[in-house]
Coordinates of C-alpha atoms in Angstrom, one line a residue:
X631 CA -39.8 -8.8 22.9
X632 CA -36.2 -11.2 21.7
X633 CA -34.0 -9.1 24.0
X634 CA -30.8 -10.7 22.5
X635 CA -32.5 -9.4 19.0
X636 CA -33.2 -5.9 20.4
X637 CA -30.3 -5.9 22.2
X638 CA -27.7 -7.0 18.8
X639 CA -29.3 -4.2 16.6
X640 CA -28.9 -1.5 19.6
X641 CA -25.2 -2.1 19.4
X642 CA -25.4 -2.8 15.5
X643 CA -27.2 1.3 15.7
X644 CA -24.6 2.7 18.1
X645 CA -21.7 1.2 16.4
X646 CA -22.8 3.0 13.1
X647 CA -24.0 6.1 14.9
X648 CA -20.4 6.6 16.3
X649 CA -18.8 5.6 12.8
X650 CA -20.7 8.6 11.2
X651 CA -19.1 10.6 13.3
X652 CA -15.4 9.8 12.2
X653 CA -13.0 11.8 9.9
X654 CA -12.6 11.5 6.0
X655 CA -9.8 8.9 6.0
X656 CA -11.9 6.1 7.8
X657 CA -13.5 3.6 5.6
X658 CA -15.8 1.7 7.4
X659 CA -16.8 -1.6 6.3
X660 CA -19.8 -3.6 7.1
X661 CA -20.4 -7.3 6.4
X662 CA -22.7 -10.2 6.7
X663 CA -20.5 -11.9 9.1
X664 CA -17.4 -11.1 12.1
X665 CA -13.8 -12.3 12.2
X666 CA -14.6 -15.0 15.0
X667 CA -11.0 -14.2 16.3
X668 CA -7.9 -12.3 16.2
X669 CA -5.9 -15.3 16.6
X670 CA -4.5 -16.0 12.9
X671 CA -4.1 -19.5 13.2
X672 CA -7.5 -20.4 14.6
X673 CA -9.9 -20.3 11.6
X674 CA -9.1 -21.2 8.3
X675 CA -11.8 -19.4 6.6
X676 CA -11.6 -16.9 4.2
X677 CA -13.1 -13.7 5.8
X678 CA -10.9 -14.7 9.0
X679 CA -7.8 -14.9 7.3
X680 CA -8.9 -11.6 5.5
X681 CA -9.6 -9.5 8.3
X682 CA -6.1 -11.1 10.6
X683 CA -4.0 -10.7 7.2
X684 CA -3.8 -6.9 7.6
X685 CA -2.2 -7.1 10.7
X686 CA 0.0 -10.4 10.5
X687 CA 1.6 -11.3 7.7
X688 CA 3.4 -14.5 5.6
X689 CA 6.8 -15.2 4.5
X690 CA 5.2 -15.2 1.0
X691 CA 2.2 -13.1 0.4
X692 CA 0.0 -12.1 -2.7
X693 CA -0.7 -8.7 -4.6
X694 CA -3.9 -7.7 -5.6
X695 CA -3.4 -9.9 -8.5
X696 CA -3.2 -12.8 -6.3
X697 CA 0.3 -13.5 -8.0
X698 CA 3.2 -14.2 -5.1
X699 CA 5.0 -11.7 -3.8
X700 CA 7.5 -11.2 -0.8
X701 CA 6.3 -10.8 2.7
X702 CA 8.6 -11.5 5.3
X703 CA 10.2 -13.7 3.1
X704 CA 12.7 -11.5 0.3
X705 CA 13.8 -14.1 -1.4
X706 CA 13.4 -18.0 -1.2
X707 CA 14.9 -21.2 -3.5
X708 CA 15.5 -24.6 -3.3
X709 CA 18.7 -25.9 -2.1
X710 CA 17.4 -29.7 -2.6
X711 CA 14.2 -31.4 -3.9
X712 CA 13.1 -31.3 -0.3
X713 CA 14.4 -28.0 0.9
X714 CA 13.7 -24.7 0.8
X715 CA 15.5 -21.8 2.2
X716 CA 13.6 -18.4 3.1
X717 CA 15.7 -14.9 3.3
X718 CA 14.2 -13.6 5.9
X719 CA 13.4 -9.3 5.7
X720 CA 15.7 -7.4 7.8
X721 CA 14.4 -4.1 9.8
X722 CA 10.9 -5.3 10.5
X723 CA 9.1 -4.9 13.9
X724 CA 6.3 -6.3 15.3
X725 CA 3.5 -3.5 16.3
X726 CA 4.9 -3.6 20.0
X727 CA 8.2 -2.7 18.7
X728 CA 10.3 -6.1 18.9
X729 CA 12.1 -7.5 16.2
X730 CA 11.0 -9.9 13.5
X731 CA 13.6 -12.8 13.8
X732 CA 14.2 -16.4 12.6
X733 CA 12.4 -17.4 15.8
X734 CA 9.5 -15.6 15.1
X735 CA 8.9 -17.8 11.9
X736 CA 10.2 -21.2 13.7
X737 CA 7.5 -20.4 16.6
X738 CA 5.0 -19.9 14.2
X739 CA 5.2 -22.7 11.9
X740 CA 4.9 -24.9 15.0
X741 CA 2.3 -23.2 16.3
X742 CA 0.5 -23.7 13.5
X743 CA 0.9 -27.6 13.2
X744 CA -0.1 -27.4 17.1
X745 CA -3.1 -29.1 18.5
X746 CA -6.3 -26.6 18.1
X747 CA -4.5 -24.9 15.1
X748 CA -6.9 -24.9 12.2
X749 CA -4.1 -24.3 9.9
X750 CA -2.2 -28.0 9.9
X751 CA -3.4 -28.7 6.2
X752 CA -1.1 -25.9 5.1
X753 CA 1.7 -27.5 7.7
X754 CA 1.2 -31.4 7.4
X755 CA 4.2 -31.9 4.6
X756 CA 6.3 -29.8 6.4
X757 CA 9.0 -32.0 8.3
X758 CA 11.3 -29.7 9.6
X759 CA 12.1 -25.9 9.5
X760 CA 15.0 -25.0 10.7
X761 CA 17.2 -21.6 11.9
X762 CA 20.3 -21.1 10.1
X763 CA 21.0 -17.2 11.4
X764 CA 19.1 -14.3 12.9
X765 CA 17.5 -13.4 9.4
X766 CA 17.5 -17.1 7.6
X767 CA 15.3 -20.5 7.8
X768 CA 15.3 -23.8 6.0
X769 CA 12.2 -25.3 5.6
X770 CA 12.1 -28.8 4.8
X771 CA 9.6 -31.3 3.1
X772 CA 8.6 -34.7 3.9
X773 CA 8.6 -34.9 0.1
X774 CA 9.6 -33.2 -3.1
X775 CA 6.9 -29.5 -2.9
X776 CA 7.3 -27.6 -6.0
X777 CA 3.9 -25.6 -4.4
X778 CA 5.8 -25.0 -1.0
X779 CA 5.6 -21.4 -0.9
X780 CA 2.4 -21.0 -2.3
X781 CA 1.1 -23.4 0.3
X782 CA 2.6 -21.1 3.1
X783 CA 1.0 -17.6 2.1
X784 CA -1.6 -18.3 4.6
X785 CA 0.5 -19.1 7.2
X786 CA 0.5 -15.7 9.3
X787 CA 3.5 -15.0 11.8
X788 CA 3.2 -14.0 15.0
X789 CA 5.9 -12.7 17.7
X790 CA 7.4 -15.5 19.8
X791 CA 8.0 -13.1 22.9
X792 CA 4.4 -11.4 22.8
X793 CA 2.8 -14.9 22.9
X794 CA 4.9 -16.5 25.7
X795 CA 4.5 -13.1 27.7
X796 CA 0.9 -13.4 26.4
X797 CA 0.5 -17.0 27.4
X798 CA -0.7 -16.9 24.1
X799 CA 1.4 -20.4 22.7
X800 CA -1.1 -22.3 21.8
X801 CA -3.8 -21.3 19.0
X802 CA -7.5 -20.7 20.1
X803 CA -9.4 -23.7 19.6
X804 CA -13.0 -23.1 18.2
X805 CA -14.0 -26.6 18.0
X806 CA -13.5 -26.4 21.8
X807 CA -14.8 -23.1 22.8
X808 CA -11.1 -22.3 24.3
X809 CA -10.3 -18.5 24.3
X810 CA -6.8 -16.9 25.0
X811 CA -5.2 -13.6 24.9
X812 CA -4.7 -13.8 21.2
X813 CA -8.3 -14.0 20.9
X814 CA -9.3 -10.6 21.4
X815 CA -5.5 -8.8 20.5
X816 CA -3.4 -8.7 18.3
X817 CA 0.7 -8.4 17.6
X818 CA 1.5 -8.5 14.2
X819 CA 3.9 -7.1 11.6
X820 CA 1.4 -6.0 9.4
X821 CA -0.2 -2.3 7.5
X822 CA -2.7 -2.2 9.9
X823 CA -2.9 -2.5 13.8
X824 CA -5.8 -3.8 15.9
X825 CA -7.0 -0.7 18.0
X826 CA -10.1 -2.3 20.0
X827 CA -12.1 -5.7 19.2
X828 CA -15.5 -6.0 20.2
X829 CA -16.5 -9.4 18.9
X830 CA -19.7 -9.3 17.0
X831 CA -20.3 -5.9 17.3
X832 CA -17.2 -3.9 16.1
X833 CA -13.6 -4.0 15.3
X834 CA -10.9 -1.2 14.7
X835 CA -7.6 -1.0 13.0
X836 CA -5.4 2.1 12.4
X837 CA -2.4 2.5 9.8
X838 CA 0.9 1.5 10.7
X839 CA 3.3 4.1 10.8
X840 CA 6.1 2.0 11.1
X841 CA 5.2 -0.3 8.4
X842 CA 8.4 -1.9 6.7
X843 CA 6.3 -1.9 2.5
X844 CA 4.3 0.7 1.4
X845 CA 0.6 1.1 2.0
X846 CA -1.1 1.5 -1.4
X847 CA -4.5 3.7 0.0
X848 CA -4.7 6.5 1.9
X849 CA -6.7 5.1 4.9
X850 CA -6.1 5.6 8.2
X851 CA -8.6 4.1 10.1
X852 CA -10.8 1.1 9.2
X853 CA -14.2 0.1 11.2
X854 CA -15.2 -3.3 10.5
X855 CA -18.6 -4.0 11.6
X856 CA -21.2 -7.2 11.4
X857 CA -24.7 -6.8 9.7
X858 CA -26.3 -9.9 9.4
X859 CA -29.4 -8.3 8.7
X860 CA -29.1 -8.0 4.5
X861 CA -31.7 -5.2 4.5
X862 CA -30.0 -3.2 7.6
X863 CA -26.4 -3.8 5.6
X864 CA -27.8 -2.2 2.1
X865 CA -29.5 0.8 4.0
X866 CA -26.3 1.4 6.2
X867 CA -24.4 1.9 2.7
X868 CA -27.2 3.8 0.9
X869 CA -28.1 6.3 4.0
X870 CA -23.7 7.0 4.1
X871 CA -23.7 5.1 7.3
X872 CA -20.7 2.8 5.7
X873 CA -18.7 3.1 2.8
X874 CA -18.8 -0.6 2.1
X875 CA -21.1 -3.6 2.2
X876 CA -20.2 -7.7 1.6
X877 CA -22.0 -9.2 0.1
X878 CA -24.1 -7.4 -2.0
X879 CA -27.6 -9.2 -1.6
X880 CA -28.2 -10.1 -4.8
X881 CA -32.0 -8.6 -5.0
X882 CA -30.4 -5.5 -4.5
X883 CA -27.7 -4.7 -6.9
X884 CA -29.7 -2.9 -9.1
X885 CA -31.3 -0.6 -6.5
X886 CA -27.6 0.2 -5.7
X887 CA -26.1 0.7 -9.1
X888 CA -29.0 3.2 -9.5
X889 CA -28.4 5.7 -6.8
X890 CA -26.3 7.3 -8.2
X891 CA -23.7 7.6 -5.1
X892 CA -22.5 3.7 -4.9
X893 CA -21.9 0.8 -7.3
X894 CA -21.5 -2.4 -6.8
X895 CA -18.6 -4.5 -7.5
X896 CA -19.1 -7.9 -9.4
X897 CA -16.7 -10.3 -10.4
X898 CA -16.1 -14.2 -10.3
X899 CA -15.2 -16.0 -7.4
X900 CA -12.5 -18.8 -6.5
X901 CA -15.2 -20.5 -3.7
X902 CA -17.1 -23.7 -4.4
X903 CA -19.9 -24.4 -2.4
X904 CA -20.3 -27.9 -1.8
X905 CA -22.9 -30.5 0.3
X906 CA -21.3 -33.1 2.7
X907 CA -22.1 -36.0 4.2
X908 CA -21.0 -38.5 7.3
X909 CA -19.9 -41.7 5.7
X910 CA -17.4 -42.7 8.7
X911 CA -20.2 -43.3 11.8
X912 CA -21.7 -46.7 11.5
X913 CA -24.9 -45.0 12.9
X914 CA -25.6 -41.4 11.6
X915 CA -25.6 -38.8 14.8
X916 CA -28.8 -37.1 13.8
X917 CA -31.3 -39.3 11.8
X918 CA -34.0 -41.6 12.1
X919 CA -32.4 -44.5 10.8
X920 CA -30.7 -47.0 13.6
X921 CA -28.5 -49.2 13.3
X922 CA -26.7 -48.1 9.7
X923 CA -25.4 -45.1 8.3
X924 CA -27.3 -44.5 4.8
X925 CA -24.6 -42.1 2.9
X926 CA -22.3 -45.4 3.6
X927 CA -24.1 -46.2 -0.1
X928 CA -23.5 -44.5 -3.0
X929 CA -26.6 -45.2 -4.0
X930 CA -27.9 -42.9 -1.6
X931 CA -25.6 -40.1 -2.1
X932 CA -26.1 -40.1 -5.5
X933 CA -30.3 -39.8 -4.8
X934 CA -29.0 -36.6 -3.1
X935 CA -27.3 -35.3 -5.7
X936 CA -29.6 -35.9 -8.7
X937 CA -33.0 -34.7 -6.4
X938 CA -31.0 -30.9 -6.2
X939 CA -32.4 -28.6 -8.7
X940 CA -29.1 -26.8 -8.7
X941 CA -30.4 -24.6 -12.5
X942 CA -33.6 -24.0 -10.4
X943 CA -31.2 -22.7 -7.3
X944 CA -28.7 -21.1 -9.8
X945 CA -32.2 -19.1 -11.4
X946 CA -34.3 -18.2 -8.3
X947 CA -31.8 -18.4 -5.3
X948 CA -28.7 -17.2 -6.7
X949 CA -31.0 -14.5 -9.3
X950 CA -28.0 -15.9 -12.1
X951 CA -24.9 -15.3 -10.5
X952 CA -23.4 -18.5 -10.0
X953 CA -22.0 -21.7 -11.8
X954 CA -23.3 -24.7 -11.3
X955 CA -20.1 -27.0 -11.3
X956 CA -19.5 -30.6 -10.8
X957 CA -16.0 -30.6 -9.5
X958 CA -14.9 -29.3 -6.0
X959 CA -12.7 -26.3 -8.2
X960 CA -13.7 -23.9 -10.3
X961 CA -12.3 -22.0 -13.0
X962 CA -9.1 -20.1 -12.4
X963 CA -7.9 -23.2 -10.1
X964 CA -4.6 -24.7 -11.0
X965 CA -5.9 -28.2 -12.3
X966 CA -9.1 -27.1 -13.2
X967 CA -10.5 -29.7 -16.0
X968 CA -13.3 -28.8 -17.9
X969 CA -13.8 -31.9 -19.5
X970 CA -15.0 -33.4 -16.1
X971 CA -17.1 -30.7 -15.4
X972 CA -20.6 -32.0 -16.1
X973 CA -23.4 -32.6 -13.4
X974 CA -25.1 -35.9 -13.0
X975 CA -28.8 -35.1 -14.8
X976 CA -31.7 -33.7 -12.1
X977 CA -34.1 -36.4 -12.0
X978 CA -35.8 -36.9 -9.2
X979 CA -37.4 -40.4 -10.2
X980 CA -33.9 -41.5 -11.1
X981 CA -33.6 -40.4 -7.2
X982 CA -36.3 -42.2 -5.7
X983 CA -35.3 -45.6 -7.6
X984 CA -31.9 -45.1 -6.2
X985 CA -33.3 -44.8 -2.5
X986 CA -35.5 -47.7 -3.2
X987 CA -32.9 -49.6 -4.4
X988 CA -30.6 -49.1 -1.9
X989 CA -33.2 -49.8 1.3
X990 CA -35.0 -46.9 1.5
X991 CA -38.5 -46.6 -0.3
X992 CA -40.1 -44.2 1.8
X993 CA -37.0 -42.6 1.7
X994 CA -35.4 -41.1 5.9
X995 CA -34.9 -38.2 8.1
X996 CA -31.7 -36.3 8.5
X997 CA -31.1 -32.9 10.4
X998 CA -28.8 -30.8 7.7
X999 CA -27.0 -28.2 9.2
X1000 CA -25.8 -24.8 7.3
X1001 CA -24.8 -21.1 8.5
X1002 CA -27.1 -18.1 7.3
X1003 CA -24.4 -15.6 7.4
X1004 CA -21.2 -17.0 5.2
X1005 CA -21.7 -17.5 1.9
X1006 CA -24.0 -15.6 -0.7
X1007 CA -27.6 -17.1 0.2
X1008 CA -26.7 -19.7 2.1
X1009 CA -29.2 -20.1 4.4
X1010 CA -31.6 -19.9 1.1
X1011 CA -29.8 -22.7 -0.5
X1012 CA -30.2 -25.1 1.9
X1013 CA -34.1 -24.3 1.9
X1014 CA -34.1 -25.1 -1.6
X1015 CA -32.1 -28.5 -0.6
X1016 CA -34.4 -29.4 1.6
X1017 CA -37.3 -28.8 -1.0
X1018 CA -35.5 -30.7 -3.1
X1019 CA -34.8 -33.9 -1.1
X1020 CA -38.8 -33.8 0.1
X1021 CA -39.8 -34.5 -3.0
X1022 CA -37.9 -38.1 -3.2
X1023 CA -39.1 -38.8 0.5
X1024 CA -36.2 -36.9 2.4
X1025 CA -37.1 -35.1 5.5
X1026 CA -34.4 -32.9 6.4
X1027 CA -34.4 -31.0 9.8
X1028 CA -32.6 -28.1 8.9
X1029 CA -30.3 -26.3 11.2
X1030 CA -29.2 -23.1 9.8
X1031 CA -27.5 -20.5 12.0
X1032 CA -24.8 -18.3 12.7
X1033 CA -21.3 -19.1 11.3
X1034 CA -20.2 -18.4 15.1
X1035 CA -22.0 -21.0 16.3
X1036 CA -22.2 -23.3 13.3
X1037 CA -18.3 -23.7 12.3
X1038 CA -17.4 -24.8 15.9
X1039 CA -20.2 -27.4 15.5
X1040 CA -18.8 -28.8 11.8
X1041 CA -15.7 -28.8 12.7
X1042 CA -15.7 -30.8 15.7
X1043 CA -17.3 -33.3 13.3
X1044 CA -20.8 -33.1 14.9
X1045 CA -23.1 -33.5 12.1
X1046 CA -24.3 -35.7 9.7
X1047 CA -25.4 -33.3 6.5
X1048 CA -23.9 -29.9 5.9
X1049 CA -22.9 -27.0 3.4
X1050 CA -19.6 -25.8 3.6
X1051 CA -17.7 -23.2 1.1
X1052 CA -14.3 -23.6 -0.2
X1053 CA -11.5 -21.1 -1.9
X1054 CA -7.9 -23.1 -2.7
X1055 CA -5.7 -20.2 -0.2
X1056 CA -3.0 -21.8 -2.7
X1057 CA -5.4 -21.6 -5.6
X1058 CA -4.0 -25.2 -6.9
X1059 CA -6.0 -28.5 -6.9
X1060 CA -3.9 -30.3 -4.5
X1061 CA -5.1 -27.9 -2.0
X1062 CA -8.8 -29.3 -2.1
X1063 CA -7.6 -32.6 -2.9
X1064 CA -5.5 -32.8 0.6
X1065 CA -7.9 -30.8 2.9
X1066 CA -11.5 -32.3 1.6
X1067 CA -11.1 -35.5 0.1
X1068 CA -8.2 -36.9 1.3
X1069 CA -8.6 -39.8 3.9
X1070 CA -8.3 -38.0 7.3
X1071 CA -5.4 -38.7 10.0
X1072 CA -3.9 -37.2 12.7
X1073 CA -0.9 -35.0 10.5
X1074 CA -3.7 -32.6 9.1
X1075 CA -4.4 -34.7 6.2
X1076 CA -8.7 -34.4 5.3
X1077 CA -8.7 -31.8 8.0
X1078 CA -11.9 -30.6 6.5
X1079 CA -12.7 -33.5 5.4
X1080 CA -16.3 -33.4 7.7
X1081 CA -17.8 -36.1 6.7
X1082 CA -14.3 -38.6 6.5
X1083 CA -14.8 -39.7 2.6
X1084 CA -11.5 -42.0 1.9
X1085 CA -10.4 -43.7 -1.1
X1086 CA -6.4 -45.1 -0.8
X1087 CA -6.5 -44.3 -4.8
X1088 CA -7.2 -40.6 -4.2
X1089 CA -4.5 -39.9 -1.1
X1090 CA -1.7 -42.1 -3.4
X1091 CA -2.4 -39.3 -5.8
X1092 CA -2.5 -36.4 -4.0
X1093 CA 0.9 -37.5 -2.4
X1094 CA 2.4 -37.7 -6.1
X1095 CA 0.5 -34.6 -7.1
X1096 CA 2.5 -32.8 -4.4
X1097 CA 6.4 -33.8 -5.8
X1098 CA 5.1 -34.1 -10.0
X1099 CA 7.0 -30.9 -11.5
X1100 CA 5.9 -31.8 -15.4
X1101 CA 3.3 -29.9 -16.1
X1102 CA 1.0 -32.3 -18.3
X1103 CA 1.7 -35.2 -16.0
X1104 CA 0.4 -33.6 -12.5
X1105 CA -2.5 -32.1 -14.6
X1106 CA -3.1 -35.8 -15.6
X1107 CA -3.2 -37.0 -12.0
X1108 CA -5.3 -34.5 -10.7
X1109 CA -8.0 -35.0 -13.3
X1110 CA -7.5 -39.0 -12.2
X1111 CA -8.1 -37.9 -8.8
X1112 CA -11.0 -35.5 -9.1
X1113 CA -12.8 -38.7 -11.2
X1114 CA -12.4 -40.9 -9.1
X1115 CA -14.1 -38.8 -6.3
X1116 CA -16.8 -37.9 -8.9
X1117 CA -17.4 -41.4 -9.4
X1118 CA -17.4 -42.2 -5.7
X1119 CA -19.6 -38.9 -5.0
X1120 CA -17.4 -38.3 -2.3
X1121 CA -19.6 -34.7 -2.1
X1122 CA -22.3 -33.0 -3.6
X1123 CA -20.8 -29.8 -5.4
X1124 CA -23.3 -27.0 -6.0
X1125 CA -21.8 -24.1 -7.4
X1126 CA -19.3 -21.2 -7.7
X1127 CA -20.9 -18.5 -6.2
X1128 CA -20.3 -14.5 -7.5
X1129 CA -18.5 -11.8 -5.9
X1130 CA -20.5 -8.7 -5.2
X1131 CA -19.3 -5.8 -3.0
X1132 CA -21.1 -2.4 -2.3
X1133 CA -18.8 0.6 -2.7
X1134 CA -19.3 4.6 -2.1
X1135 CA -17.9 6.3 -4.7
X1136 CA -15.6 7.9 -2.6
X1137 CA -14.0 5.1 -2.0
X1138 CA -11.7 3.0 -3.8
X1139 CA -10.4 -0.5 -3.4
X1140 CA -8.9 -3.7 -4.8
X1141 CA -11.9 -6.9 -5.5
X1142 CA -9.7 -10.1 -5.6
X1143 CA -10.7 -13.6 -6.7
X1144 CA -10.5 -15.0 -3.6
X1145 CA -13.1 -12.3 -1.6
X1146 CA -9.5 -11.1 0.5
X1147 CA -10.2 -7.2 1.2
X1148 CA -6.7 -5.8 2.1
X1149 CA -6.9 -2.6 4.4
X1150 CA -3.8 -1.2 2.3
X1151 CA -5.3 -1.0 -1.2
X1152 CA -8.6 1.0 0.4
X1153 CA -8.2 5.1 0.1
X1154 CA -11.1 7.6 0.2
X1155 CA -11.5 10.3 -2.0

């Protein structure tokens, strides 16, 4: 008997037993994955900032829409090409009762540029922000930021006082393992309070009543609970157990659209999921090759990319529901250019002349790691990878696993081959361009930049991306910019996978682009 298996689906059971048992207004929620903390400035990944957006909350912030709208910010304007000044909203407490300040924001925003903050891509332009009263900030630019305060709406404030009482200042490092207070509670200003936290087995919020904005949805009380297991997810939602799954597997969407009782929710999504590979280490950390590092050639990279079948993955894998893309944005991304977005031809003898050329006849082995519980079919995809590269001579060792253990892993830069998932939070190109392919350093620069692609073209462009305010002459750099990493295969782009969320029909809620599911839009019939 797996006792840790027996065990995680005892707790997954008594979790859903007790949410059956809860009154009308609860919605209870299960998905493939968990919030890995309730610290808001310790993951940036989407479901993490998801879940910790209901109870903290930006200066600017988004409607359903995803247009911006104010948060804790009323109004904001530039006072210089470099400066910005935020009116901050009077009246608001923090769910312990203290007062939202200027403080509050100035703690914050440092915080967030802090060491083990995972949030410094959204902070590395920012020179200075500054208290001018009680209720006002300046926040100022190392350069000309037309994008400022979209760039910020992910930035989630957090109580000064709580954290220093809390001991709480600095963020929770995952790349480190290092836990704190904010971990496991939560102090926000937000619609929704954290009642108890049970990581990986189930997570509570309740309405709060002394919310400054009004709370679209009538629910009260929101369970949040994992299920990894995709068939144990789907029965929990058709047998009433929860009144919402995500994702969706995709086998099943018919089988749920046909009960009768639920439907499933299906849109397009802002994600691009994307390969990447160590071209940094002089020796790669987990292959058999010695001595050199084989995705230092672009000969080799491109072998990668021409052996994946990606129509083959789009058609058996994905069941149709995804887009096979060749740039690291997708449709509805500011700087989105269509012209660019055509795929190197699959053809795997192209691939195995490319290998041969560049060394490697008999082609290598490299251990690929990927999670099995964060994007639609991941751990699928990479199967189909590895497939793929076997039949030009690539043995791949692949590591899939749990997005608990696997981000820490990544993100500490220990690997050589992974998948990783993307959504622009300020849905503009420069976001990708300055958190994946720009050359990494020490300011938050290429902070997810895994496997340290650099080209000095690409960063000079992304710098004047940042200050351009005509229109047609940013679009034109950014297209420059996404070529020239096209060109240098800087990644391997896959695909934009498909939203699909499984609803009661009791229930009602608001699907946005970027796979954000905000407590306040939820009510129950």
């Amino acid at each position: 008997m797996n006792f840790k298996k027996t065990l995680a689906s005892a707790l997954v059971t008594a979790a859903l037993a007790t949410a059956a048992t809860v009154s009308a207004q609860t919605v209870r929620i299960g998905n493939q994955g968990d919030a890995l903390s309730m610290d808001p400035h310790s993951l940036n990944e989407s479901l993490q900032l998801s879940v910790t957006g209901n109870v903290y909350e930006p200066l600017v912030d988004r409607n359903a829409d995803l247009q911006l709208v104010p948060g804790l910010a009323t109004r904001w304007r530039q006072t210089s090409p470099t400066v910005w000044r935020f009116e901050l909203r009077k009246g608001v407490t923090f769910h312990d009762g203290k007062p939202f300040t200027a403080d509050d924001v100035l703690f914050s925003f440092e915080r967030a540029a802090g060491d083990g903050s995972d949030m410094k891509s959204y902070t590395n332009d920012i020179q200075a922000v500054r208290k001018i009263d009680s209720h006002t900030i300046e926040i100022e630019t190392k350069a000309p930021f037309p994008i400022l305060p979209d760039v910020i709406s992910l930035v989630y404030i957090m109580s000064k006082q709580w954290a220093e009482e809390n001991q709480a200042t600095r963020p929770v490092d995952r790349r480190r393992g290092v836990e704190n207070a904010a971990s496991f509670r939560a102090n926000g200003t937000g619609p929704f309070r954290l009642r108890e936290r049970q990581p990986n087995v189930r997570t509570t919020f309740v309405r709060n009543g002394n919310y400054w904005g009004k709370i679209e949805g009538n629910a009260v009380n929101v369970e949040f609970t994992p299920i990894g297991n995709d068939a144990t997810r789907v029965a929990a939602l058709l047998s009433g157990q929860v009144d919402v799954i995500e994702p969706v597997p995709l086998q099943d969407v018919a089988r749920i659209n046909a009960s009768g009782r639920m439907k499933v929710l299906q849109a397009p999504e802002l994600r691009t999921i994307f390969l990447g590979m160590d071209q940094k280490r002089d020796e790669l950390l987990y292959s058999n090759v010695k001595g050199k590092n084989p995705f230092k050639d672009k000969r080799v990279r491109q072998a990668f990319y021409q052996a994946i079948d990606i129509n083959g993955i789009q058609r058996t894998v994905m069941r149709g529901a995804s887009n096979p893309t060749a740039l690291m944005v997708g449709p509805g991304i500011n700087g989105f250019d269509p012209k660019l977005n055509t795929r190197l031809p699959h053809d795997p003898e192209a691939a195995r002349r490319l290998l041969a050329d560049a060394g490697y006849p008999n082609g290598f082995e490299v251990t690929m790691n990927c999670p099995n519980d964060r994007y639609v079919n991941d751990g699928a995809i990479c199967q189909a990878v590895t497939a793929n590269l076997a039949r030009i001579g690539v043995r791949v060792n692949l590591q899939a696993e749990t997005k608990g253990t696997y981000f820490p892993k990544i993100l500490r830069r220990d690997t050589s081959f992974y998948l990783l998932g993307w959504t622009p939070g300020t849905y503009d190109s420069h976001n990708p361009l300055n958190a994946l392919m720009r050359c990494v350093d020490d300011k938050g620069a290429g902070q997810f930049n895994l496997g340290s692609y650099c080209n000095p073209k690409l960063d000079e462009l992304t710098v004047k991306i940042q200050s351009e305010t005509d229109p047609a002459k940013r679009q034109a750099m950014i297209s420059e910019a996404f070529k020239i990493h096209a060109d240098d295969i800087g990644h391997l782009p896959l695909h934009q996978q498909a939203l699909a969320w499984g609803v009661a029909g009791n229930v009602t809620l608001k699907q946005r682009a970027d796979n954000f599911m905000p407590f306040r839009y939820l009510s129950v019939k």
